Amino acid sequence: MKRTKVADLLKGNLIGTEVMAKGWVRTRRGNKHVQFVALNDGSTIKNIQIVFDMAKFSDDDLRPVTTGSSICVTGQLVESQGKGQTCEIQADTLTVYGTADVETYPLQKKGHTLEFLRDIAHLRPRTNTFGAILRVRSALAFAIHKFFQEKGFFYLNTPLITASDCEGAGAMFQVTTLPLNDLPKTEEGAVDYSADFFGKPTALTVSGQLEGELGATALGAIYTFGPTFRAENSNTPRHLSEFWMIEPEVAFMDITENMDLAEEFVKYCINYALEHCKDDIEFLQQMYDKDLIERLKFVVENDFVRLTYGEGVKILEESGKKFEFPVHWGTDLQSEHERYLVEEHFKKPVILTDYPKEIKAFYMKQNEDGKTVRAMDVLFPHIGEIIGGSEREESYEKLLARIEELGIPMKDMWWYLDTRRFGTVPHSGFGLGFERLVLFVTGMTNIRDVIPFPRYPGHADF
Ligand code: 4AD
Ligand code: MG
């Protein structure tokens, strides 16, 4: 007999037939006449109930069937007498694959804190909460590919090991095979990277954008979707050292179309999750965030507010609110500022544009005012910045001048500048932090809880 997944069993159309279910035991209860096992196999948040008629089984048969053990059951799928479930299995046979010791299996009782579960991240996918989060995460990843593929974008894979710092923030993880306690030195006493694996200093990428631009100026429209790494020492509920980013890049697209694309894209993803992850999102709403579905629908159904950074700063200055970080024209916005605009002032997602060039990356298109660049940040309730993007500087001369002004080493950048030397075009793109999207859609509050095995300062277990 072939195994049927719990999600399919619960659809009910196999009622009246002999089925086989496999999974992990969530709970067992009952008396000497009948025992009930709630079985979960990860295919859905719901369990299937297995009914053991103790006339057919002995106490010894059932003894190893404890929370966390893995079993295979065959039996009749019948309509359920109890409420809250459509059907259940009346067990004929039982095979125990693996036991889980009651004294040492950590997921015995319900209601562990999220902090505790982080310490056992290797087992937390077996909880309802993390099962739900991981299924939503998977659905969102699929929605992202679907959205771009249906629009004719090509999926481009950009390198993870790189010699250039796209965002110029210097927060990169070095990649080296040099012996750290016996470094080869040049005559001047510096580290001799010519002896290193790639013959030069390399690091894990902070963004695939620069290579994405190479793709866009050839294929027209591309998107990347891969891991990125940032060695910033940010111990916040919104930062990870290793996170996944989606970066579309489109030739012949200006900043306004870029905003339209970003808005359509996030709305599509959220809507996809609402439609395809109903059970999981309802569970998360019930457990963690009473307003979750309402908030998701609100974002999907309303236009985002668009204004310039300058206008945003003015609103913040005139708000009369005491911020931890004072704000004036020229300062980088902190999440408290972003959230004030979104949650208190506009009560809607906001797209800010035209930031001061000093606080943005070198590649952004310079505005005529000489002070600002054509940047755009999409700001979300509870999250702050969820997307960062821009129209790119397509003028070779202006880009070169900016690179020199910032002292970015030309030997790292010649290939990038070639896009502007040969057939340059206006183009734009943005980056969506995947975990920030998952954070928003699941209603969780800490980004460490929406990636299976989070990496953050001091933590690289599992
Ligand atoms: O704003 P960022 O730094 O922009 C870029 O990297 C551009 N190259 C994107 C582009 O235009 N193609 O990062 C983009 C997004 C942020 O808006 C945020 O959602 C997410 O990536 N992000 C992080 N997510 C988790 N942990 C971190 N440490 C993050 N840093 C950025
Ligand atoms: Mg940013």
Short mmCIF file of C-alpha atoms and ligand atoms in Angstrom, two decimals:
data_model
loop_
_atom_site.label_atom_id
_atom_site.label_comp_id
_atom_site.label_asym_id
_atom_site.label_seq_id
_atom_site.Cartn_x
_atom_site.Cartn_y
_atom_site.Cartn_z
CA MET A 1 0.00 0.00 0.00
CA LYS A 2 1.15 3.54 -0.68
CA ARG A 3 1.32 6.20 1.96
CA THR A 4 -1.11 9.13 1.71
CA LYS A 5 -0.13 12.50 3.14
CA VAL A 6 -2.22 13.84 6.01
CA ALA A 7 -3.18 16.91 3.96
CA ASP A 8 -4.71 14.59 1.36
CA LEU A 9 -6.34 12.27 3.88
CA LEU A 10 -8.14 15.21 5.46
CA LYS A 11 -9.72 16.15 2.13
CA GLY A 12 -12.04 13.27 2.89
CA ASN A 13 -12.44 11.74 -0.56
CA LEU A 14 -10.72 8.52 0.54
CA ILE A 15 -13.31 7.89 3.27
CA GLY A 16 -14.38 4.25 3.24
CA THR A 17 -11.06 2.96 1.95
CA GLU A 18 -7.99 1.37 3.51
CA VAL A 19 -5.19 3.97 3.85
CA MET A 20 -1.65 4.24 5.12
CA ALA A 21 -0.40 7.26 7.09
CA LYS A 22 3.10 8.01 8.30
CA GLY A 23 4.23 10.79 10.58
CA TRP A 24 5.24 11.98 14.01
CA VAL A 25 3.04 11.60 17.05
CA ARG A 26 1.91 14.88 18.57
CA THR A 27 -0.15 13.48 21.43
CA ARG A 28 -1.66 10.25 22.66
CA ARG A 29 -4.56 9.98 25.08
CA GLY A 30 -7.35 7.56 25.90
CA ASN A 31 -8.23 4.68 28.21
CA LYS A 32 -7.91 0.93 28.31
CA HIS A 33 -10.58 0.46 25.65
CA VAL A 34 -9.52 3.02 23.11
CA GLN A 35 -6.46 5.17 22.43
CA PHE A 36 -6.33 8.32 20.27
CA VAL A 37 -3.16 9.48 18.56
CA ALA A 38 -2.81 12.87 16.85
CA LEU A 39 -0.45 12.33 13.95
CA ASN A 40 1.29 15.06 11.96
CA ASP A 41 3.47 14.64 8.89
CA GLY A 42 4.25 18.27 8.10
CA SER A 43 2.04 18.41 5.00
CA THR A 44 -0.47 20.57 6.87
CA ILE A 45 -0.83 22.22 10.24
CA LYS A 46 -3.67 19.81 10.96
CA ASN A 47 -3.22 16.39 12.55
CA ILE A 48 -5.06 13.26 11.62
CA GLN A 49 -6.58 11.29 14.46
CA ILE A 50 -5.73 7.61 14.67
CA VAL A 51 -8.10 5.49 16.73
CA PHE A 52 -6.68 2.33 18.31
CA ASP A 53 -9.29 -0.16 19.43
CA MET A 54 -7.49 -1.78 22.38
CA ALA A 55 -9.24 -5.08 21.66
CA LYS A 56 -6.91 -5.29 18.63
CA PHE A 57 -3.73 -3.85 20.22
CA SER A 58 -1.90 -4.52 23.46
CA ASP A 59 -0.54 -1.96 25.93
CA ASP A 60 2.94 -3.04 24.85
CA ASP A 61 2.12 -2.17 21.22
CA LEU A 62 1.18 1.36 22.19
CA ARG A 63 3.84 2.00 24.85
CA PRO A 64 6.50 3.36 22.40
CA VAL A 65 3.90 5.63 20.77
CA THR A 66 4.76 8.80 22.66
CA THR A 67 5.05 12.45 21.64
CA GLY A 68 7.73 12.79 18.97
CA SER A 69 7.88 9.13 17.98
CA SER A 70 7.48 8.24 14.31
CA ILE A 71 4.97 5.65 13.18
CA CYS A 72 3.25 4.06 10.22
CA VAL A 73 -0.42 3.14 10.51
CA THR A 74 -2.79 1.38 8.15
CA GLY A 75 -6.53 1.21 8.60
CA GLN A 76 -9.94 2.35 7.42
CA LEU A 77 -10.43 6.06 6.84
CA VAL A 78 -13.82 6.81 8.37
CA GLU A 79 -15.92 9.86 9.01
CA SER A 80 -15.04 11.33 12.37
CA GLN A 81 -17.42 11.32 15.33
CA GLY A 82 -15.54 14.05 17.17
CA LYS A 83 -15.86 17.67 16.18
CA GLY A 84 -13.08 19.70 14.57
CA GLN A 85 -12.03 16.96 12.18
CA THR A 86 -13.55 15.50 9.03
CA CYS A 87 -12.17 12.00 9.23
CA GLU A 88 -9.96 9.65 11.21
CA ILE A 89 -8.19 6.34 10.78
CA GLN A 90 -9.31 3.20 12.57
CA ALA A 91 -5.99 1.47 12.97
CA ASP A 92 -5.43 -2.10 11.77
CA THR A 93 -1.64 -2.20 11.86
CA LEU A 94 1.02 -0.16 13.61
CA THR A 95 4.76 0.08 12.90
CA VAL A 96 6.99 2.19 15.10
CA TYR A 97 9.94 3.63 13.16
CA GLY A 98 11.60 5.54 15.95
CA THR A 99 10.84 6.23 19.60
CA ALA A 100 11.30 9.58 21.36
CA ASP A 101 12.22 9.32 24.99
CA VAL A 102 9.67 11.08 27.19
CA GLU A 103 12.37 12.32 29.58
CA THR A 104 14.65 13.87 26.96
CA TYR A 105 12.52 14.84 23.92
CA PRO A 106 12.26 18.61 24.43
CA LEU A 107 8.95 19.22 22.68
CA GLN A 108 6.78 17.46 25.26
CA LYS A 109 4.38 20.05 26.48
CA LYS A 110 2.89 22.81 24.40
CA GLY A 111 3.63 26.48 24.83
CA HIS A 112 7.40 26.81 24.62
CA THR A 113 8.68 30.34 24.23
CA LEU A 114 10.08 31.40 20.86
CA GLU A 115 13.39 32.13 22.62
CA PHE A 116 13.60 28.56 23.90
CA LEU A 117 12.71 27.20 20.49
CA ARG A 118 15.57 29.21 18.95
CA ASP A 119 17.96 27.22 21.13
CA ILE A 120 16.55 24.01 19.67
CA ALA A 121 16.24 25.25 16.10
CA HIS A 122 17.07 21.75 14.90
CA LEU A 123 13.76 20.49 16.32
CA ARG A 124 11.52 23.53 16.13
CA PRO A 125 10.28 22.75 12.58
CA ARG A 126 8.26 20.01 14.30
CA THR A 127 6.15 22.54 16.20
CA ASN A 128 2.90 23.93 14.84
CA THR A 129 4.32 27.45 14.78
CA PHE A 130 7.43 26.64 12.77
CA GLY A 131 5.64 24.21 10.52
CA ALA A 132 3.27 27.05 9.63
CA ILE A 133 6.08 29.59 9.14
CA LEU A 134 8.13 27.25 6.96
CA ARG A 135 5.17 26.35 4.76
CA VAL A 136 4.34 30.05 4.30
CA ARG A 137 7.99 30.74 3.50
CA SER A 138 8.00 28.02 0.85
CA ALA A 139 4.77 29.29 -0.70
CA LEU A 140 6.17 32.85 -0.84
CA ALA A 141 9.33 31.62 -2.58
CA PHE A 142 7.17 29.93 -5.20
CA ALA A 143 5.02 33.05 -5.60
CA ILE A 144 8.13 35.12 -6.24
CA HIS A 145 9.30 32.88 -9.07
CA LYS A 146 5.75 32.70 -10.47
CA PHE A 147 5.35 36.48 -10.45
CA PHE A 148 8.55 37.16 -12.33
CA GLN A 149 8.38 34.19 -14.68
CA GLU A 150 4.85 35.17 -15.74
CA LYS A 151 6.13 38.67 -16.47
CA GLY A 152 8.90 37.36 -18.69
CA PHE A 153 11.79 38.01 -16.29
CA PHE A 154 14.72 35.60 -16.40
CA TYR A 155 16.12 34.04 -13.24
CA LEU A 156 19.80 34.98 -13.03
CA ASN A 157 22.23 33.39 -10.59
CA THR A 158 24.85 35.80 -9.36
CA PRO A 159 28.05 34.82 -7.54
CA LEU A 160 28.19 34.43 -3.80
CA ILE A 161 31.96 34.92 -3.65
CA THR A 162 32.93 38.34 -4.90
CA ALA A 163 35.73 40.88 -4.95
CA SER A 164 33.44 43.93 -4.96
CA ASP A 165 31.35 45.59 -2.26
CA CYS A 166 28.06 46.50 -3.93
CA GLU A 167 26.57 48.51 -1.10
CA GLY A 168 29.92 50.03 -0.11
CA ALA A 169 29.15 49.53 3.56
CA GLY A 170 32.25 47.44 4.18
CA ALA A 171 30.22 44.88 6.11
CA MET A 172 31.49 41.81 4.31
CA PHE A 173 32.58 38.37 5.45
CA GLN A 174 36.05 37.66 4.12
CA VAL A 175 36.63 34.45 2.19
CA THR A 176 40.15 33.13 2.37
CA THR A 177 42.16 29.93 2.44
CA LEU A 178 45.24 31.67 3.82
CA PRO A 179 46.55 30.22 7.10
CA LEU A 180 45.30 32.77 9.64
CA ASN A 181 48.13 32.24 12.12
CA ASP A 182 50.85 32.32 9.50
CA LEU A 183 49.82 34.91 6.92
CA PRO A 184 52.08 35.44 3.90
CA LYS A 185 53.27 39.06 3.83
CA THR A 186 54.41 41.42 1.10
CA GLU A 187 57.67 43.33 1.39
CA GLU A 188 55.67 46.25 2.83
CA GLY A 189 54.30 43.99 5.54
CA ALA A 190 50.72 43.80 4.23
CA VAL A 191 48.89 40.50 3.77
CA ASP A 192 49.95 39.00 0.45
CA TYR A 193 46.62 38.18 -1.17
CA SER A 194 48.33 37.09 -4.37
CA ALA A 195 48.97 33.89 -2.40
CA ASP A 196 45.29 33.52 -1.56
CA PHE A 197 42.90 31.14 -3.34
CA PHE A 198 41.60 33.71 -5.84
CA GLY A 199 44.79 35.74 -5.94
CA LYS A 200 43.05 38.73 -4.38
CA PRO A 201 40.88 39.61 -1.36
CA THR A 202 37.39 38.13 -1.68
CA ALA A 203 34.25 38.09 0.43
CA LEU A 204 30.69 36.77 0.55
CA THR A 205 28.37 39.00 -1.44
CA VAL A 206 26.10 41.60 0.17
CA SER A 207 23.97 41.85 -2.97
CA GLY A 208 23.76 40.39 -6.46
CA GLN A 209 22.80 43.70 -7.98
CA LEU A 210 25.95 44.63 -9.88
CA GLU A 211 25.96 41.32 -11.74
CA GLY A 212 22.18 41.64 -12.00
CA GLU A 213 22.72 44.83 -13.99
CA LEU A 214 24.95 42.91 -16.39
CA GLY A 215 22.08 40.47 -16.90
CA ALA A 216 19.42 43.16 -17.30
CA THR A 217 21.43 45.05 -19.90
CA ALA A 218 21.53 41.86 -21.96
CA LEU A 219 18.33 39.92 -21.25
CA GLY A 220 16.18 42.99 -20.60
CA ALA A 221 14.61 41.93 -17.31
CA ILE A 222 16.08 39.57 -14.73
CA TYR A 223 15.63 38.70 -11.09
CA THR A 224 17.95 37.08 -8.62
CA PHE A 225 16.83 35.10 -5.59
CA GLY A 226 19.64 33.93 -3.39
CA PRO A 227 21.49 34.23 -0.12
CA THR A 228 23.35 37.41 0.80
CA PHE A 229 25.63 38.04 3.74
CA ARG A 230 26.22 41.07 5.93
CA ALA A 231 28.77 41.23 8.70
CA GLU A 232 27.14 44.23 10.36
CA ASN A 233 26.92 43.83 14.11
CA SER A 234 23.19 44.53 14.17
CA ASN A 235 21.51 42.71 17.00
CA THR A 236 18.00 43.72 16.01
CA PRO A 237 14.80 41.77 15.35
CA ARG A 238 15.06 42.81 11.68
CA HIS A 239 18.66 41.94 10.78
CA LEU A 240 20.31 38.65 9.92
CA SER A 241 23.92 38.00 8.96
CA GLU A 242 22.74 35.61 6.26
CA PHE A 243 19.47 36.42 4.53
CA TRP A 244 17.83 35.83 1.17
CA MET A 245 17.24 38.64 -1.24
CA ILE A 246 15.20 38.99 -4.41
CA GLU A 247 16.64 41.55 -6.80
CA PRO A 248 14.81 42.34 -10.04
CA GLU A 249 16.67 44.55 -12.51
CA VAL A 250 15.06 45.95 -15.66
CA ALA A 251 16.45 47.78 -18.67
CA PHE A 252 14.58 50.85 -19.93
CA MET A 253 12.71 51.21 -16.63
CA ASP A 254 12.63 54.45 -14.67
CA ILE A 255 12.10 55.06 -10.95
CA THR A 256 8.31 55.46 -11.25
CA GLU A 257 7.90 52.15 -13.08
CA ASN A 258 10.27 50.66 -10.51
CA MET A 259 7.92 51.75 -7.73
CA ASP A 260 4.94 50.36 -9.63
CA LEU A 261 6.74 47.03 -10.03
CA ALA A 262 7.72 46.88 -6.35
CA GLU A 263 4.19 47.64 -5.21
CA GLU A 264 2.58 45.13 -7.56
CA PHE A 265 5.17 42.52 -6.59
CA VAL A 266 4.74 42.64 -2.80
CA LYS A 267 0.98 42.79 -3.11
CA TYR A 268 1.05 39.73 -5.36
CA CYS A 269 3.15 37.77 -2.86
CA ILE A 270 0.98 38.68 0.11
CA ASN A 271 -2.15 37.83 -1.82
CA TYR A 272 -0.68 34.50 -2.88
CA ALA A 273 0.01 33.60 0.74
CA LEU A 274 -3.51 34.65 1.79
CA GLU A 275 -4.96 32.38 -0.88
CA HIS A 276 -2.64 29.38 -0.51
CA CYS A 277 -1.69 29.35 3.18
CA LYS A 278 -5.06 29.94 4.78
CA ASP A 279 -4.79 27.33 7.56
CA ASP A 280 -1.27 28.38 8.53
CA ILE A 281 -1.97 32.11 8.53
CA GLU A 282 -5.17 31.59 10.52
CA PHE A 283 -3.19 29.59 13.06
CA LEU A 284 -0.52 32.31 13.34
CA GLN A 285 -3.21 34.96 13.69
CA GLN A 286 -4.90 33.04 16.47
CA MET A 287 -1.65 32.36 18.33
CA TYR A 288 0.40 35.51 17.85
CA ASP A 289 -1.25 38.41 16.12
CA LYS A 290 -4.99 39.06 16.22
CA ASP A 291 -4.85 41.69 13.43
CA LEU A 292 -2.71 39.70 11.01
CA ILE A 293 -5.17 38.92 8.21
CA GLU A 294 -6.76 42.35 8.42
CA ARG A 295 -3.32 43.97 8.08
CA LEU A 296 -2.36 41.76 5.13
CA LYS A 297 -5.61 42.53 3.33
CA PHE A 298 -5.22 46.22 4.06
CA VAL A 299 -1.81 46.28 2.38
CA VAL A 300 -3.07 44.37 -0.65
CA GLU A 301 -6.12 46.59 -1.10
CA ASN A 302 -4.60 50.06 -0.65
CA ASP A 303 -2.27 52.22 -2.70
CA PHE A 304 1.11 52.87 -1.12
CA VAL A 305 1.80 56.53 -0.31
CA ARG A 306 4.66 58.01 -2.33
CA LEU A 307 6.68 61.02 -1.24
CA THR A 308 10.24 62.24 -1.18
CA TYR A 309 12.70 61.75 1.65
CA GLY A 310 12.68 65.55 2.11
CA GLU A 311 8.91 65.59 2.57
CA GLY A 312 9.17 62.64 4.95
CA VAL A 313 11.81 64.35 7.08
CA LYS A 314 9.64 67.47 7.25
CA ILE A 315 6.72 65.42 8.58
CA LEU A 316 9.00 63.83 11.18
CA GLU A 317 10.42 67.19 12.27
CA GLU A 318 6.96 68.71 12.58
CA SER A 319 5.51 65.67 14.38
CA GLY A 320 6.60 66.95 17.76
CA LYS A 321 7.53 63.37 18.63
CA LYS A 322 10.68 62.63 20.63
CA PHE A 323 12.72 60.09 18.70
CA GLU A 324 15.67 58.22 20.16
CA PHE A 325 17.69 59.33 17.12
CA PRO A 326 17.11 62.99 16.20
CA VAL A 327 16.16 63.50 12.57
CA HIS A 328 16.95 66.29 10.11
CA TRP A 329 17.68 66.52 6.37
CA GLY A 330 20.74 64.40 5.68
CA THR A 331 20.37 61.78 8.41
CA ASP A 332 19.71 58.17 7.55
CA LEU A 333 16.25 57.19 8.73
CA GLN A 334 16.04 54.76 11.63
CA SER A 335 13.33 52.19 11.90
CA GLU A 336 11.54 54.34 14.52
CA HIS A 337 11.26 57.14 11.91
CA GLU A 338 10.10 54.80 9.18
CA ARG A 339 7.53 53.23 11.44
CA TYR A 340 6.23 56.61 12.59
CA LEU A 341 5.52 57.60 8.98
CA VAL A 342 3.86 54.28 8.18
CA GLU A 343 2.05 53.39 11.39
CA GLU A 344 1.17 56.75 12.89
CA HIS A 345 1.18 59.38 10.16
CA PHE A 346 -0.04 57.76 6.94
CA LYS A 347 -1.27 54.45 8.37
CA LYS A 348 -0.31 52.88 5.03
CA PRO A 349 2.81 51.49 3.38
CA VAL A 350 5.02 54.33 2.20
CA ILE A 351 7.55 54.67 -0.60
CA LEU A 352 10.18 57.33 0.03
CA THR A 353 12.27 58.59 -2.89
CA ASP A 354 15.10 61.01 -3.63
CA TYR A 355 17.37 60.44 -0.65
CA PRO A 356 20.54 62.48 -0.01
CA LYS A 357 23.32 60.93 -2.06
CA GLU A 358 25.66 60.70 0.95
CA ILE A 359 23.53 58.06 2.66
CA LYS A 360 22.97 55.92 -0.44
CA ALA A 361 25.12 53.66 -2.61
CA PHE A 362 27.39 54.89 -5.41
CA TYR A 363 25.39 53.44 -8.31
CA MET A 364 22.20 55.45 -7.87
CA LYS A 365 21.14 57.98 -10.51
CA GLN A 366 22.05 61.49 -9.51
CA ASN A 367 19.29 64.08 -9.57
CA GLU A 368 19.67 67.52 -11.15
CA ASP A 369 19.76 69.18 -7.72
CA GLY A 370 23.24 67.73 -7.14
CA LYS A 371 22.20 66.64 -3.65
CA THR A 372 19.83 63.71 -4.02
CA VAL A 373 19.70 60.41 -5.87
CA ARG A 374 16.81 58.52 -7.42
CA ALA A 375 16.52 56.01 -4.59
CA MET A 376 13.34 54.40 -3.31
CA ASP A 377 12.68 52.61 -0.04
CA VAL A 378 9.40 50.80 0.59
CA LEU A 379 8.40 51.04 4.24
CA PHE A 380 5.95 48.65 5.88
CA PRO A 381 4.03 48.56 9.14
CA HIS A 382 5.83 46.58 11.88
CA ILE A 383 8.86 46.11 9.60
CA GLY A 384 10.16 49.47 8.45
CA GLU A 385 12.22 49.09 5.28
CA ILE A 386 11.18 46.00 3.34
CA ILE A 387 12.52 47.03 -0.09
CA GLY A 388 15.42 49.23 -1.15
CA GLY A 389 16.01 50.17 -4.76
CA SER A 390 16.78 52.90 -7.26
CA GLU A 391 17.10 54.02 -10.80
CA ARG A 392 20.77 53.47 -11.69
CA GLU A 393 23.22 56.07 -12.93
CA GLU A 394 23.56 55.28 -16.64
CA SER A 395 26.02 58.04 -17.51
CA TYR A 396 29.58 56.71 -17.69
CA GLU A 397 31.07 60.07 -16.73
CA LYS A 398 28.82 60.69 -13.73
CA LEU A 399 29.21 57.15 -12.44
CA LEU A 400 32.98 57.27 -12.82
CA ALA A 401 33.11 60.62 -11.02
CA ARG A 402 31.10 59.21 -8.12
CA ILE A 403 33.28 56.09 -7.90
CA GLU A 404 36.39 58.24 -7.78
CA GLU A 405 34.83 60.63 -5.28
CA LEU A 406 34.11 57.72 -2.95
CA GLY A 407 37.54 56.18 -3.49
CA ILE A 408 36.15 52.85 -4.70
CA PRO A 409 39.06 50.85 -6.20
CA MET A 410 38.76 50.93 -9.99
CA LYS A 411 40.37 47.52 -10.38
CA ASP A 412 37.22 46.05 -8.83
CA MET A 413 34.82 48.06 -10.98
CA TRP A 414 36.04 48.11 -14.60
CA TRP A 415 33.62 45.38 -15.68
CA TYR A 416 30.68 47.21 -14.10
CA LEU A 417 31.60 50.45 -15.84
CA ASP A 418 31.64 48.61 -19.16
CA THR A 419 27.80 48.44 -18.99
CA ARG A 420 27.91 52.25 -19.24
CA ARG A 421 30.65 52.30 -21.87
CA PHE A 422 28.90 49.99 -24.29
CA GLY A 423 25.25 50.57 -25.10
CA THR A 424 24.28 52.07 -21.78
CA VAL A 425 20.54 52.38 -21.05
CA PRO A 426 18.35 53.79 -18.31
CA HIS A 427 17.56 50.97 -15.91
CA SER A 428 16.27 50.32 -12.42
CA GLY A 429 15.84 47.63 -9.85
CA PHE A 430 15.33 46.89 -6.21
CA GLY A 431 16.02 44.36 -3.49
CA LEU A 432 13.39 42.74 -1.30
CA GLY A 433 14.62 41.16 1.91
CA PHE A 434 12.90 37.77 1.78
CA GLU A 435 12.83 37.27 5.56
CA ARG A 436 11.30 40.71 6.06
CA LEU A 437 8.49 39.68 3.73
CA VAL A 438 8.05 36.37 5.60
CA LEU A 439 8.10 38.33 8.87
CA PHE A 440 5.32 40.56 7.62
CA VAL A 441 3.15 37.76 6.25
CA THR A 442 3.49 35.51 9.31
CA GLY A 443 3.03 38.30 11.85
CA MET A 444 6.08 37.16 13.76
CA THR A 445 8.15 39.84 15.48
CA ASN A 446 11.69 38.48 15.27
CA ILE A 447 13.41 37.80 11.94
CA ARG A 448 15.31 34.92 13.59
CA ASP A 449 12.03 33.02 13.67
CA VAL A 450 11.26 33.11 9.96
CA ILE A 451 14.40 31.44 8.58
CA PRO A 452 15.02 27.78 9.46
CA PHE A 453 18.53 28.22 10.85
CA PRO A 454 19.27 31.88 11.59
CA ARG A 455 22.75 33.37 11.46
CA TYR A 456 23.35 36.42 13.64
CA PRO A 457 26.24 37.71 15.73
CA GLY A 458 27.50 34.93 17.96
CA HIS A 459 25.16 32.33 16.47
CA ALA A 460 26.05 29.84 13.76
CA ASP A 461 24.75 26.60 15.27
CA PHE A 462 22.85 23.97 13.35
O1 4AD B 1 18.63 48.26 0.96
P1 4AD B 1 19.60 47.19 0.62
O2 4AD B 1 20.91 47.21 1.29
O3 4AD B 1 19.74 47.26 -0.96
C1 4AD B 1 20.57 46.50 -1.73
O4 4AD B 1 21.28 45.61 -1.35
C2 4AD B 1 20.44 46.83 -3.20
N1 4AD B 1 21.60 46.25 -3.89
C3 4AD B 1 19.13 46.30 -3.71
C4 4AD B 1 18.91 46.62 -5.19
O5 4AD B 1 18.63 47.76 -5.51
N2 4AD B 1 19.03 45.64 -6.04
O6 4AD B 1 18.93 45.76 0.89
C5 4AD B 1 17.72 45.41 0.27
C6 4AD B 1 16.74 44.81 1.27
C7 4AD B 1 16.35 45.74 2.40
O7 4AD B 1 15.32 46.61 2.01
C8 4AD B 1 15.92 44.76 3.46
O8 4AD B 1 14.60 44.30 3.22
C9 4AD B 1 16.85 43.59 3.23
O9 4AD B 1 17.34 43.70 1.91
N3 4AD B 1 17.98 43.59 4.17
C10 4AD B 1 18.10 42.74 5.21
N4 4AD B 1 17.32 41.73 5.64
C11 4AD B 1 17.74 41.02 6.70
N5 4AD B 1 18.89 41.24 7.36
C12 4AD B 1 19.73 42.24 6.96
N6 4AD B 1 20.88 42.43 7.60
C13 4AD B 1 19.35 43.03 5.83
N7 4AD B 1 19.92 44.07 5.17
C14 4AD B 1 19.08 44.38 4.18
MG MG B 2 18.39 49.87 2.17
#
